Short mmCIF file of C-alpha atoms and ligand atoms in Angstrom, two decimals:
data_model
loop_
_atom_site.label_atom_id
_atom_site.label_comp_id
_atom_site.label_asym_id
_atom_site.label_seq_id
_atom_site.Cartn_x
_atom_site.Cartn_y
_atom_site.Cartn_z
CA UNK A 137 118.94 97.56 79.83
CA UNK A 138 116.17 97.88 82.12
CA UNK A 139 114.67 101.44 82.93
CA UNK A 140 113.63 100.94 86.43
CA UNK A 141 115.52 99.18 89.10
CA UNK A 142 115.09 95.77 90.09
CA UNK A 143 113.00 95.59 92.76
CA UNK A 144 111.01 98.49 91.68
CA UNK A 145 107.69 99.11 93.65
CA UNK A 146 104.44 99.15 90.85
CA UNK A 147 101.55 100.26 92.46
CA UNK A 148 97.92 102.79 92.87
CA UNK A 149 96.94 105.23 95.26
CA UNK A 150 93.85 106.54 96.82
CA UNK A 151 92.53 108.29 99.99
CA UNK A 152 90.40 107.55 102.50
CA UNK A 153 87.84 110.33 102.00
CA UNK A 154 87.92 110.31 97.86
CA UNK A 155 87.00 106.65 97.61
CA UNK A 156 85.89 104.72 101.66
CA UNK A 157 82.20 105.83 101.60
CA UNK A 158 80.86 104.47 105.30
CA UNK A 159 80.90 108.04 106.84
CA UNK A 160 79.31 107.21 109.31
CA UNK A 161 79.55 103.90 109.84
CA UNK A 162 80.39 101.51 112.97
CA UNK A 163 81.90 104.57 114.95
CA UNK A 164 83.38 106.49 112.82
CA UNK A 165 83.55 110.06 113.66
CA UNK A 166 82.45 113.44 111.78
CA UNK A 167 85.97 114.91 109.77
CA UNK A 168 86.05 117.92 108.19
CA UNK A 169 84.97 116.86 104.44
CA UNK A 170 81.84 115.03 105.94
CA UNK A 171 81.28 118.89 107.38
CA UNK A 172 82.16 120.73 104.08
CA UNK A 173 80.28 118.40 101.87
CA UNK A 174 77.04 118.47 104.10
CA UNK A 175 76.89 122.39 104.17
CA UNK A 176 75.12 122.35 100.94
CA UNK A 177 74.10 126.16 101.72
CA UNK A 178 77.17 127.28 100.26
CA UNK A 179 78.08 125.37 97.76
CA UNK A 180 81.73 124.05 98.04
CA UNK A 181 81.33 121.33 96.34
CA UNK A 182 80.50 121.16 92.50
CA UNK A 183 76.50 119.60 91.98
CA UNK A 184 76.72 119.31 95.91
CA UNK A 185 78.79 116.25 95.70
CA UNK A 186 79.92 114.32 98.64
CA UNK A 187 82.29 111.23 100.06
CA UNK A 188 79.27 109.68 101.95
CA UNK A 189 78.87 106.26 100.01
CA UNK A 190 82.36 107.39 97.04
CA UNK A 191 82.98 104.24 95.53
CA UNK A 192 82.38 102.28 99.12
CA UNK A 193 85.64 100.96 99.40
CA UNK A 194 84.53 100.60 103.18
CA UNK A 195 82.16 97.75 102.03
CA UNK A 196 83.96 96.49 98.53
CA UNK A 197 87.57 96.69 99.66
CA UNK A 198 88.36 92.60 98.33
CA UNK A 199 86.69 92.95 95.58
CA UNK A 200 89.27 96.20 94.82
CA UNK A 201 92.15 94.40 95.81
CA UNK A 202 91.10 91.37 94.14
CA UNK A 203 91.15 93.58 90.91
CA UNK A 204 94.58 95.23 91.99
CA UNK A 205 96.12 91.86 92.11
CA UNK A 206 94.35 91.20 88.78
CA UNK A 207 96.16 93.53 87.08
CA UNK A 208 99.81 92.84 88.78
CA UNK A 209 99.76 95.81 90.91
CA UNK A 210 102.39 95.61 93.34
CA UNK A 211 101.61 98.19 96.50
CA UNK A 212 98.23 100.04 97.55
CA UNK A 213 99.15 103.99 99.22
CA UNK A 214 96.12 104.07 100.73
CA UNK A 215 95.16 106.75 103.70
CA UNK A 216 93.55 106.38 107.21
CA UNK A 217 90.63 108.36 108.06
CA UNK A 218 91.66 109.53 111.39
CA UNK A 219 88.10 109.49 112.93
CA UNK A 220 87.46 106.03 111.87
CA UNK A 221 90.26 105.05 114.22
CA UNK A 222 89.66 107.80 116.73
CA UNK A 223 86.33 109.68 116.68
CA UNK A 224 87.23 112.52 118.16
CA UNK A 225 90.72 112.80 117.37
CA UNK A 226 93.02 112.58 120.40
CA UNK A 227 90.19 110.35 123.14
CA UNK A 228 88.71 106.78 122.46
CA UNK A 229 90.11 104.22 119.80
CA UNK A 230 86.98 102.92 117.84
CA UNK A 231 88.06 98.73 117.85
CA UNK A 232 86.43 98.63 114.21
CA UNK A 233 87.56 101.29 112.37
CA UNK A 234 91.24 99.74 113.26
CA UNK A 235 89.84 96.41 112.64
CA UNK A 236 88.86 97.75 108.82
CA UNK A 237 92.02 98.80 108.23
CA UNK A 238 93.74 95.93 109.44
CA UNK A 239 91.57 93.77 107.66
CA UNK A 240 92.36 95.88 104.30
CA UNK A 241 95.94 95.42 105.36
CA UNK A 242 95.81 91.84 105.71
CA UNK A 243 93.46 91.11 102.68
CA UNK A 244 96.26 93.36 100.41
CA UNK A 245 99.23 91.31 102.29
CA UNK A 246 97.06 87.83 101.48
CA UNK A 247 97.22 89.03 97.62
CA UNK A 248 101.35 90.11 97.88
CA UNK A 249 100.56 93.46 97.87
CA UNK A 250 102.28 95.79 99.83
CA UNK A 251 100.43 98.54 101.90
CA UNK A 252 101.62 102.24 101.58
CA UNK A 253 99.87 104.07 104.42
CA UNK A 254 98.99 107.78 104.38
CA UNK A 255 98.07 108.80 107.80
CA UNK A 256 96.53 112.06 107.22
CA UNK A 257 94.95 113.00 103.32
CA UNK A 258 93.23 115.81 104.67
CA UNK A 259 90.01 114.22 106.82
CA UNK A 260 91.01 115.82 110.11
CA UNK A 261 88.35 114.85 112.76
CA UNK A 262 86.10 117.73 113.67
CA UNK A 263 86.61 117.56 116.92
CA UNK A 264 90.17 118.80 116.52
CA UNK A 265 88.73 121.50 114.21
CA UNK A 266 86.40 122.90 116.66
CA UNK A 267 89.98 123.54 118.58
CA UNK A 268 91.35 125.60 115.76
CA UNK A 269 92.90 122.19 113.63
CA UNK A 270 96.12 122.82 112.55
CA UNK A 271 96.25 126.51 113.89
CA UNK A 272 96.52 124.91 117.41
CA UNK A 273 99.58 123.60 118.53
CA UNK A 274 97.82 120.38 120.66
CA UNK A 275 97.25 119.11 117.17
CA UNK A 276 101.20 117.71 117.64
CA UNK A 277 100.69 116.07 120.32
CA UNK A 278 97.31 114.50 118.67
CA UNK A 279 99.23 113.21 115.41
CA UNK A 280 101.77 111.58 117.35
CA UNK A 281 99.48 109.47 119.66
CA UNK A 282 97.30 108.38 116.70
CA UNK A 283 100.19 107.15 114.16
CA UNK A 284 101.54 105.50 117.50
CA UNK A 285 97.87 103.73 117.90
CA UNK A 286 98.27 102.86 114.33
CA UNK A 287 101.42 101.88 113.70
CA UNK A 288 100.73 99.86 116.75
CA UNK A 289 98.07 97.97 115.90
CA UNK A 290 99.98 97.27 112.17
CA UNK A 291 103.27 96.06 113.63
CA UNK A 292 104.46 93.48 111.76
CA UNK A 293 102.24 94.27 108.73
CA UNK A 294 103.05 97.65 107.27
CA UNK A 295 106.49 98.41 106.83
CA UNK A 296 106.03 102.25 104.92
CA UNK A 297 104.36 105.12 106.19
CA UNK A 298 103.71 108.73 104.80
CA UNK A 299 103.11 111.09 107.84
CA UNK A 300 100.96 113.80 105.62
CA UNK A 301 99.56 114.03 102.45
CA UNK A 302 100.30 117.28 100.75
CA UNK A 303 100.23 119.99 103.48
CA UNK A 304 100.88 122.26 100.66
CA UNK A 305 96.62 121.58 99.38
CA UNK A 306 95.53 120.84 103.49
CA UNK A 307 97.42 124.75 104.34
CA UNK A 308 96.59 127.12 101.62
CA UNK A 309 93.38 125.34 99.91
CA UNK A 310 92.29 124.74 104.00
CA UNK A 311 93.04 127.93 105.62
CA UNK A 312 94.71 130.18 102.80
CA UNK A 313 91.71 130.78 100.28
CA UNK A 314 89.01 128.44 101.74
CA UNK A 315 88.37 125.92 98.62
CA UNK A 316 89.14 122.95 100.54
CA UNK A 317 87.87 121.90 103.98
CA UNK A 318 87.46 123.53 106.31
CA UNK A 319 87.09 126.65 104.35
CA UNK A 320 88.87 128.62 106.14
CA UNK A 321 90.67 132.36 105.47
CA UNK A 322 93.41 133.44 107.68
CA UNK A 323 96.43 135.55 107.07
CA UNK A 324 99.44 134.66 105.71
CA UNK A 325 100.86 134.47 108.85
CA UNK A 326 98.69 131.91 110.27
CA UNK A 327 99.18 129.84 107.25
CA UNK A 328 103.11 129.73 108.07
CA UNK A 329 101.43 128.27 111.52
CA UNK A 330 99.70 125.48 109.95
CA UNK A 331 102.86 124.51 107.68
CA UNK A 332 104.87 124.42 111.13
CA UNK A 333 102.38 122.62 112.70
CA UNK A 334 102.49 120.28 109.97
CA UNK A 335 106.24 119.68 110.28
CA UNK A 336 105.98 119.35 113.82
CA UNK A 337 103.07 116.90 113.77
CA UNK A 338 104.87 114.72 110.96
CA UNK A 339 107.80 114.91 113.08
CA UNK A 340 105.66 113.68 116.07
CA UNK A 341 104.36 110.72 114.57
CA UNK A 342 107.75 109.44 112.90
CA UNK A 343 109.03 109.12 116.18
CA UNK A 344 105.72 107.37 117.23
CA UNK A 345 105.60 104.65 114.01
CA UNK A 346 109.15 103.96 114.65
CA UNK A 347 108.75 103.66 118.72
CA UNK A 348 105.59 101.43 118.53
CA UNK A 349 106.39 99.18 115.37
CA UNK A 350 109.95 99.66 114.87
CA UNK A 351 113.19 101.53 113.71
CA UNK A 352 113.17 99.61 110.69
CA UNK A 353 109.81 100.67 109.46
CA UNK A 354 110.15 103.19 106.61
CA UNK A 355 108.59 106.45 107.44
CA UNK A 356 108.15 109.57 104.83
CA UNK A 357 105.85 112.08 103.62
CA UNK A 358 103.77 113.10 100.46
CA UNK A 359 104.13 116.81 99.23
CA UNK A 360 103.29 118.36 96.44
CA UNK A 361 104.08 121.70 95.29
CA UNK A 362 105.35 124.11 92.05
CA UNK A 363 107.87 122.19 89.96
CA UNK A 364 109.83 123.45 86.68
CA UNK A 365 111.94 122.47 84.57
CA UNK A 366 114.44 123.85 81.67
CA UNK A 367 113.22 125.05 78.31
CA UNK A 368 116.98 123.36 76.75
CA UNK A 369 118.69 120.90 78.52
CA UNK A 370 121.82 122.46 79.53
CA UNK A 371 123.55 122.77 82.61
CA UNK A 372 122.54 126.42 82.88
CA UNK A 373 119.18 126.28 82.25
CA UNK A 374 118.77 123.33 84.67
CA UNK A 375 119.98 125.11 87.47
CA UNK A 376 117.66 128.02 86.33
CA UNK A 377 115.19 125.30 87.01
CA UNK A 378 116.23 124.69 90.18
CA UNK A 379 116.01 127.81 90.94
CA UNK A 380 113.07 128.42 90.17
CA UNK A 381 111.46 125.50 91.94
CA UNK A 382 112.45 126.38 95.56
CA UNK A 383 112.30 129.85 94.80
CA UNK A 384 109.67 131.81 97.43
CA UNK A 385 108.30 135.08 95.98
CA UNK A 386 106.03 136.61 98.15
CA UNK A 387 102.75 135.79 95.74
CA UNK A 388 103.58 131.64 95.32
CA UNK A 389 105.10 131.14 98.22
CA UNK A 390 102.12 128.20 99.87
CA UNK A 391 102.46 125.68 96.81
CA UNK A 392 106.49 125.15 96.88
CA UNK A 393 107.85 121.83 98.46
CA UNK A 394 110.37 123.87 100.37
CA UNK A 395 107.82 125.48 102.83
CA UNK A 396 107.60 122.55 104.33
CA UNK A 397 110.73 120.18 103.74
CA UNK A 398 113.32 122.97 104.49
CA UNK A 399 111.55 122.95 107.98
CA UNK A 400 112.03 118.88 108.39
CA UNK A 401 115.10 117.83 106.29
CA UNK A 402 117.21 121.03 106.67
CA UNK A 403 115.63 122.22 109.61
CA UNK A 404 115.28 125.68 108.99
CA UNK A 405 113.31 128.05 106.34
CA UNK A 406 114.69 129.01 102.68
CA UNK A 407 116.64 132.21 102.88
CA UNK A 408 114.39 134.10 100.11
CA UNK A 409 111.01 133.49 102.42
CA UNK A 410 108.75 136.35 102.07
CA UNK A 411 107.80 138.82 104.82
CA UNK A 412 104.81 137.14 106.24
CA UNK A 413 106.50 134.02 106.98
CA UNK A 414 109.17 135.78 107.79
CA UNK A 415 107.04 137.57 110.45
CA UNK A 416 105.77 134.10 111.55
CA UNK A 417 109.59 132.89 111.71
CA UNK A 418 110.55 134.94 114.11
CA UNK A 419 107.82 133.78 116.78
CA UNK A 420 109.72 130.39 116.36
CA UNK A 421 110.74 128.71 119.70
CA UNK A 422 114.65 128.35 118.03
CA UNK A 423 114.14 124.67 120.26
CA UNK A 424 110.99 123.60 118.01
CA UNK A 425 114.12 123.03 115.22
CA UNK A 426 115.37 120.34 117.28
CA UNK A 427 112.09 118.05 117.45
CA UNK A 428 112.03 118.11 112.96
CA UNK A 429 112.79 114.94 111.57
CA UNK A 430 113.62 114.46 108.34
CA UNK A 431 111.45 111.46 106.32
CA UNK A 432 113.22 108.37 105.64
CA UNK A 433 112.28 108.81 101.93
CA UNK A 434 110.20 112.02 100.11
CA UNK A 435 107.30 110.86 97.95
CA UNK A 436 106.33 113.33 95.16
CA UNK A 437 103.23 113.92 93.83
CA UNK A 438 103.54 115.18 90.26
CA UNK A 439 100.81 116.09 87.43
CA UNK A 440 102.16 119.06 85.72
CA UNK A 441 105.43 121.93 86.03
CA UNK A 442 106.21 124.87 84.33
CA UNK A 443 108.64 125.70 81.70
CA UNK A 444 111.56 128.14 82.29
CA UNK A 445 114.56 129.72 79.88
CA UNK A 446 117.75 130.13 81.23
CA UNK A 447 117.48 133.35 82.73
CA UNK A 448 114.50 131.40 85.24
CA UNK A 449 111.56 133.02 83.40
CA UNK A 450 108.63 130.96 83.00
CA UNK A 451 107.99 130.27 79.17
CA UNK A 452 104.65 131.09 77.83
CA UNK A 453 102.72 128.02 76.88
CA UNK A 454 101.30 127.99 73.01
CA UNK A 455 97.67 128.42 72.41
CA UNK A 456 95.93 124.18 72.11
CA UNK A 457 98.50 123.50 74.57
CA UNK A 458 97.77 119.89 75.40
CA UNK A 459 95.32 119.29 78.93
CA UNK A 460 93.57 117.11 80.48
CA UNK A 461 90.03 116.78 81.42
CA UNK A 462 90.20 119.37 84.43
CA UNK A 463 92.32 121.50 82.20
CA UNK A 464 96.02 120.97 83.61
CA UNK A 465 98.42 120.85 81.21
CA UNK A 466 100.44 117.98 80.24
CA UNK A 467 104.06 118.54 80.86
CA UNK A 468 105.77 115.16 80.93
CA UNK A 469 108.96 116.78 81.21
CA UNK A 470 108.45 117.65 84.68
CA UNK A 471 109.19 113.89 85.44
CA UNK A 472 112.23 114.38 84.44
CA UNK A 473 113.75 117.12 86.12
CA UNK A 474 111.49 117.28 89.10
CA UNK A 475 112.34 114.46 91.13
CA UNK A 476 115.80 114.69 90.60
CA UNK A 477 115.61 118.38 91.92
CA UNK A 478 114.16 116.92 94.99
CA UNK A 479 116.69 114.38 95.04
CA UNK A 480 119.48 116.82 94.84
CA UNK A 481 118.04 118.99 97.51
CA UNK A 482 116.94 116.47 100.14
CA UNK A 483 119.24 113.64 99.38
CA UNK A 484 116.85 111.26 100.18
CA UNK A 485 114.87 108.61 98.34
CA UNK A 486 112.22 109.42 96.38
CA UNK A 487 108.84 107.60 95.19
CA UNK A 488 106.80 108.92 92.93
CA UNK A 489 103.45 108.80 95.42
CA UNK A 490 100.97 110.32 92.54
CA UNK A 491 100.48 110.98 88.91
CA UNK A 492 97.73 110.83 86.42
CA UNK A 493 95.22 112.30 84.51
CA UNK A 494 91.69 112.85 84.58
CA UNK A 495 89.57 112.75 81.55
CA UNK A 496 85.94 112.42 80.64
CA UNK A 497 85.53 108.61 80.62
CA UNK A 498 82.14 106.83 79.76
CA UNK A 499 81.00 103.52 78.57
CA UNK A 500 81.49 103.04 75.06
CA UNK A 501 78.75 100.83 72.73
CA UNK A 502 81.22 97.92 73.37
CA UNK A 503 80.78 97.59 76.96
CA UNK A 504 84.31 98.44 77.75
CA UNK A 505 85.59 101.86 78.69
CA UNK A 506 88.54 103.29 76.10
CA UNK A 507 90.95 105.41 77.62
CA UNK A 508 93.42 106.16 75.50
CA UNK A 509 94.71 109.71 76.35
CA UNK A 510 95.41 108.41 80.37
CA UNK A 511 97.78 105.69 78.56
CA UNK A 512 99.62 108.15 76.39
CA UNK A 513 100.00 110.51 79.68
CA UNK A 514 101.13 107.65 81.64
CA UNK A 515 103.18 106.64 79.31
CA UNK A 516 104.99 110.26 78.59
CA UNK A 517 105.61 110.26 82.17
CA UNK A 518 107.13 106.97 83.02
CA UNK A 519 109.62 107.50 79.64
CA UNK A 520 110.48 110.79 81.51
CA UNK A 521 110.85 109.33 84.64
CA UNK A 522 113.34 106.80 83.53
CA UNK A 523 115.29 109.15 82.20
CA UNK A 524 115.69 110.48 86.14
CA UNK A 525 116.61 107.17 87.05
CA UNK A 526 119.02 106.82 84.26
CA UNK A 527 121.08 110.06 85.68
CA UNK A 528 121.27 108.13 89.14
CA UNK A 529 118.14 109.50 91.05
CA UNK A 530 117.49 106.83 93.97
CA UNK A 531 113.97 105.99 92.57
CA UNK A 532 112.25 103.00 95.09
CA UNK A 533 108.60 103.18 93.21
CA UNK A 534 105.63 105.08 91.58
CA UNK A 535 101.97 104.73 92.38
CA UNK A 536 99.26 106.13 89.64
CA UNK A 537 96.96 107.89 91.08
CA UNK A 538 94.10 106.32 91.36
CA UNK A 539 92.86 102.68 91.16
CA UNK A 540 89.42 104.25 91.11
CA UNK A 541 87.35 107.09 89.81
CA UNK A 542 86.32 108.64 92.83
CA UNK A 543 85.62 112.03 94.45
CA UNK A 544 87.86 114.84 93.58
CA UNK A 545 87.29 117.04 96.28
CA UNK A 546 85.94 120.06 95.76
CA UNK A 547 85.42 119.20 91.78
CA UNK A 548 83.02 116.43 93.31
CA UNK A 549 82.79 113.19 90.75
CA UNK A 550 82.97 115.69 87.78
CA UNK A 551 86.84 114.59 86.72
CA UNK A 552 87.84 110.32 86.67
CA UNK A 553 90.96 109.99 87.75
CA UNK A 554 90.83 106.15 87.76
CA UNK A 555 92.70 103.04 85.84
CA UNK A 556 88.91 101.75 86.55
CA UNK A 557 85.99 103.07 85.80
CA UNK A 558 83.07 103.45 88.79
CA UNK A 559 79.58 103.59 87.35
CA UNK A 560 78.46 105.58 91.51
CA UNK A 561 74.67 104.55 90.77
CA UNK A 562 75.47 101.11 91.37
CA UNK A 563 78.65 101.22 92.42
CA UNK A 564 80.00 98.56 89.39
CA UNK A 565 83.81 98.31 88.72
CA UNK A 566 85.25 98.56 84.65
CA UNK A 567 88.63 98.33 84.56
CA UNK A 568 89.51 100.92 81.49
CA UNK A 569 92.01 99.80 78.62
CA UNK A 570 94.77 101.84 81.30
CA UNK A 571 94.05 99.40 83.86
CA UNK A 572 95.25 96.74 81.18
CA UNK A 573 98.08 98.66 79.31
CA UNK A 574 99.73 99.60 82.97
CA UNK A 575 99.07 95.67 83.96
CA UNK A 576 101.24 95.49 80.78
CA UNK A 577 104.14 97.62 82.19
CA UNK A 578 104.14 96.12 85.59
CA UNK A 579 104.90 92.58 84.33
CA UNK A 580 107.73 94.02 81.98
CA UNK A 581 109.12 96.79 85.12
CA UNK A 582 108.97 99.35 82.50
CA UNK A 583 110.57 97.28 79.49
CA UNK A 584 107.35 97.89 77.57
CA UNK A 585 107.32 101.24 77.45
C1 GBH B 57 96.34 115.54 94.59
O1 GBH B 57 96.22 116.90 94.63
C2 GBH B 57 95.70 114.97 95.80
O2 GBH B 57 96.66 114.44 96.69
C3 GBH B 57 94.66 113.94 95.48
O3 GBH B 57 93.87 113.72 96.61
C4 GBH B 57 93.86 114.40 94.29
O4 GBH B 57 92.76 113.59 94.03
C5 GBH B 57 94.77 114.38 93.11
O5 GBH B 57 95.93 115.12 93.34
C6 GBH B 57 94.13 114.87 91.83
O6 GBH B 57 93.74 116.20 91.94
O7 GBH B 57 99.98 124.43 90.64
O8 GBH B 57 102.33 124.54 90.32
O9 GBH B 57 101.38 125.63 92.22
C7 GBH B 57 96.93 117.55 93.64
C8 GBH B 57 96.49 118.96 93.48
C9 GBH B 57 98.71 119.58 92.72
C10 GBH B 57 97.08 121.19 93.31
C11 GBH B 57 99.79 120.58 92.94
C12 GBH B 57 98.12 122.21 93.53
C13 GBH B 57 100.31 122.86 93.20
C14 GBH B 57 101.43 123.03 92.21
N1 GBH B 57 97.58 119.88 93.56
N2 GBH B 57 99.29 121.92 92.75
S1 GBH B 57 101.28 124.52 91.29
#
C-alpha cells in the first residue's frame, strides 16, 4: 500500500529574495527588502544581513537545478521578484529579468522538473510602496497586469501558479508590528485593508494567468497561518480543533488562514471577526465580493500547531519540549490534522507548499555536513501527512522548504533552512545527509518512510 498517491508531486521551495542575489542587476528594480536590509541605521535585520548576493541563484541557477535533478526532485516553487520583471511595478517590462526567469523555467523543464511559481513572496517593488503598497487599492490593478505579463511570457511552460505567498507574514509582520519589510505600524483596521487588498489582488491576477496562458493552467495561493490539532483523537476533540483553527479572537486574529481564504473561497468574513475588522468590513463595497476568486488548489505552509483538549483549550507544552534551531517547536501532528481541516473547509486541493526545519548546520571533520535532526523532522511530518491522505484528503504534492540555506528574513543567515548546505563566503554548494535521505523518499513516493 502506497502512502502517497500515484502521481504525487516531490519537490523544494525557495523565494526570490531569500536565495536570487543580483539586486541590482541588469534592470532590476529597488523592492522593499533591498530597502529594509540597506537601512542599517535601525537594525532590522540580525548582524545587518542582507539578500544582495544570498546564495546567487541569479548567477548559479543550473548548477542548483542540476543538483535538484541530482537528487530526484520532482518540482521547484520558486517566486518572481516583481521588480526584476517590472522595475517600478505597474510601467516598463525589463526584457531580462523575464528572460532569467524563463531561462530558469526552461533549464528546470530541460531536467523534468516542474516549475511552481510564486508571484509575490513579499519583494513588492518600491515604487508601489512609495504609493502606500498594499494600503492602496491601485495595487489590484498592478498585480493583475504583472501575473498577466508573466503568465504571458510562460505560456506553454508553467502550468501552476500561487498568486501570494503568505499574506498572513506580508500583512501583520509588514504593516501590523513592523518586523518585516516595510516596517510599517498601522491600526488594525488598515491591516484588514491590506488582507482585502490581498484577496482582491490574488483575485486579479487569477483571472490574468488564466486569460493570457490559459483556463487550464492551475492557479492557487500559499497561506500560512495558526493551526491545531486534538490532544486525543476523537471525534470531539477534532472538531475542538477545528474550532480552534478558524477561530478569530480579537488578540490572534492576523495569523489565521481564514482572514484571508473566507474572503476568496467563501467570499465573505468568518462570523466571530473581531471589532476592528469588523469596523473595516463595513466600509466594504458589498460588489468587491463579486470580483474574489477562489484558488484552483490551497497550498499550506506548515512548521508547527498547537495542541488543544476537547473543550478547545490550548494544552500547555512540557518543559525540553522538542525545537528547532530558531526555537519552534516540533509538532508533527499538525500534519495530520491541519491540512485536512483546510480540506474540509475549502474543499479544494491541497499541496503542502512548505515545511522544514532549521538547525545549526556546519561542516563536520569529514567534509560532509550531518543533518540528522532535519531528517527525523521530515520524516515525523511526511508519516503524519500520510496519515491525511489515508482519511481521503485530496493531497497533489509537498515541497520542503528549502533547497538552500539562504536568508531568513529578518533572522538574516543566522537559521539553515536548507537540504544543502551554502558556505555564503564563497558561495559553495554541500548537499547535507537530508538532501540524500529525501532523494531516498522521492524514488520510493514515500514507501521508505
Ligand atoms: C515561511 O514563513 C516563509 O514563507 C519563508 O519565506 C520562510 O523562509 C520560512 O517560512 C521559514 O521561516 O505562529 O501559529 O500564529 C513562515 C513563518 C509561519 C510565521 C506561520 C508565522 C504563524 C502561525 N510563519 N506563523 S502561528
Amino acid at each position: 500500500m502506497s502512502r502517497f498517491p500515484k502521481d504525487f508531486l516531490w519537490g523544494v521551495a525557495c523565494a526570490s529574495y531569500q536565495c536570487e542575489g543580483g539586486w541590482d542587476a541588469d534592470g532590476k528594480g529597488p523592492n522593499i527588502w533591498d530597502e529594509f536590509c540597506h537601512d542599517t541605521a535601525h537594525q532590522h535585520i540580525k548582524n545587518g544581513a542582507t539578500g544582495d548576493v544570498a546564495c546567487d541563484s541569479y548567477h548559479r541557477f543550473r548548477e542548483d537545478v542540476a543538483l535538484m535533478k541530482a537528487h530526484n526532485i520532482r518540482a521547484y516553487r520558486f517566486s518572481v521578484s516583481w521588480a526584476r520583471v517590472i522595475p517600478d511595478g505597474d510601467g516598463a517590462v525589463n526584457e531580462a529579468g523575464l528572460k532569467y526567469y524563463e531561462d530558469l523555467v526552461d533549464e528546470l523543464l530541460a531536467n523534468g522538473i516542474e516549475p511552481l511559481v510564486t508571484l509575490y513572496h513579499w519583494d513588492l517593488p518600491s515604487a508601489l510602496q512609495d504609493r502606500g503598497g498594499w494600503l492602496n487599492r491601485d495595487i489590484v490593478e498592478a498585480f493583475g497586469r504583472y501575473a498577466g505579463i508573466f503568465a504571458g511570457r510562460m505560456k506553454g511552460k508553467v502550468k501552476k501558479y500561487m498568486t501570494l505567498n503568505e499574506p498572513q507574514c506580508a500583512a501583520a509582520f509588514g504593516y501590523g508590528v513592523g518586523i518585516h519589510a516595510p516596517g510599517w505600524t498601522v491600526s488594525e483596521e488598515k491591516v484588514a485593508r491590506v488582507y482585502h487588498h490581498m484577496c482582491l489582488a490574488h483575485s486579479a491576477a487569477y483571472r490574468a494567468v488564466k486569460a493570457e496562458a490559459g483556463e487550464d493552467v492551475q492557479v492557487g495561493v500559499a497561506p500560512c497561518g495558526r493551526l491545531t490539532y486534538p490532544e486525543k483523537d476523537t471525534p470531539a476533540n477534532r472538531e475542538a480543533a477545528y474550532k480552534a483553527t478558524f477561530a478569530m479572537p480579537a488578540d490572534d486574529w492576523m495569523f489565521t488562514f481564514n482572514i484571508f481564504l473566507d474572503s476568496v473561497c467563501l467570499k465573505r468574513y468568518a462570523d466571530d471577526i473581531p471589532e476592528s475588522v469588523r469596523r473595516f468590513a463595513a466600509t466594504v463595497d458589498p460588489k468587491d465580493w463579486d470580483l474574489m476568486e477562489a484558488p484552483d488548489f490551497i497550498g499550506v505552509n506548515v512548521y508547527n500547531g498547537k495542541m488543544v483538549d476537547e473543550t478547545g483549550a490550548y494544552v500547555a507544552r512540557y518543559e525540553g519540549f522538542p525545537q528547532t534551531a530558531c526555537r519552534w517547536p516540533v509538532t508533527p501532528e499538525v500534519m495530520h490534522y491541519g491540512p485536512l481541516q483546510i480540506g474540509q473547509r475549502y474543499g479544494k486541493p491541497v499541496y503542502i507548499t512548505e515545511n522544514g526545519q532549521s538547525c545549526n548546520d556546519r561542516i563536520f571533520l569529514d567534509g560532509q555536513v550531518h543533518d540528522p535532526d532535519r531528517i527525523d523532522f521530515l520524516h515525523r511530518y511526511l508519516l503524519e501527512l500520510s496519515k491525511a491522505v489515508g482519511e481521503g484528503l485530496d493531497l497533489r504534492g509537498y515541497m520542503q522548504w528549502s533547497f538552500l540555506d539562504n536568508f531568513e528574513w529578518n533572522r538574516g543567515y543566522d537559521e539553515r533552512f536548507g537540504i544543502v548546505y551554502v558556505d555564503y563566503r564563497t558561495g559553495e554548494r554541500i548537499p547535507k545527509d537530508s538532501a540524500r535521505w529525501y532523494a531516498k523518499v522521492i524514488e520510493t513516493n514515500g514507501e521508505c518512510l
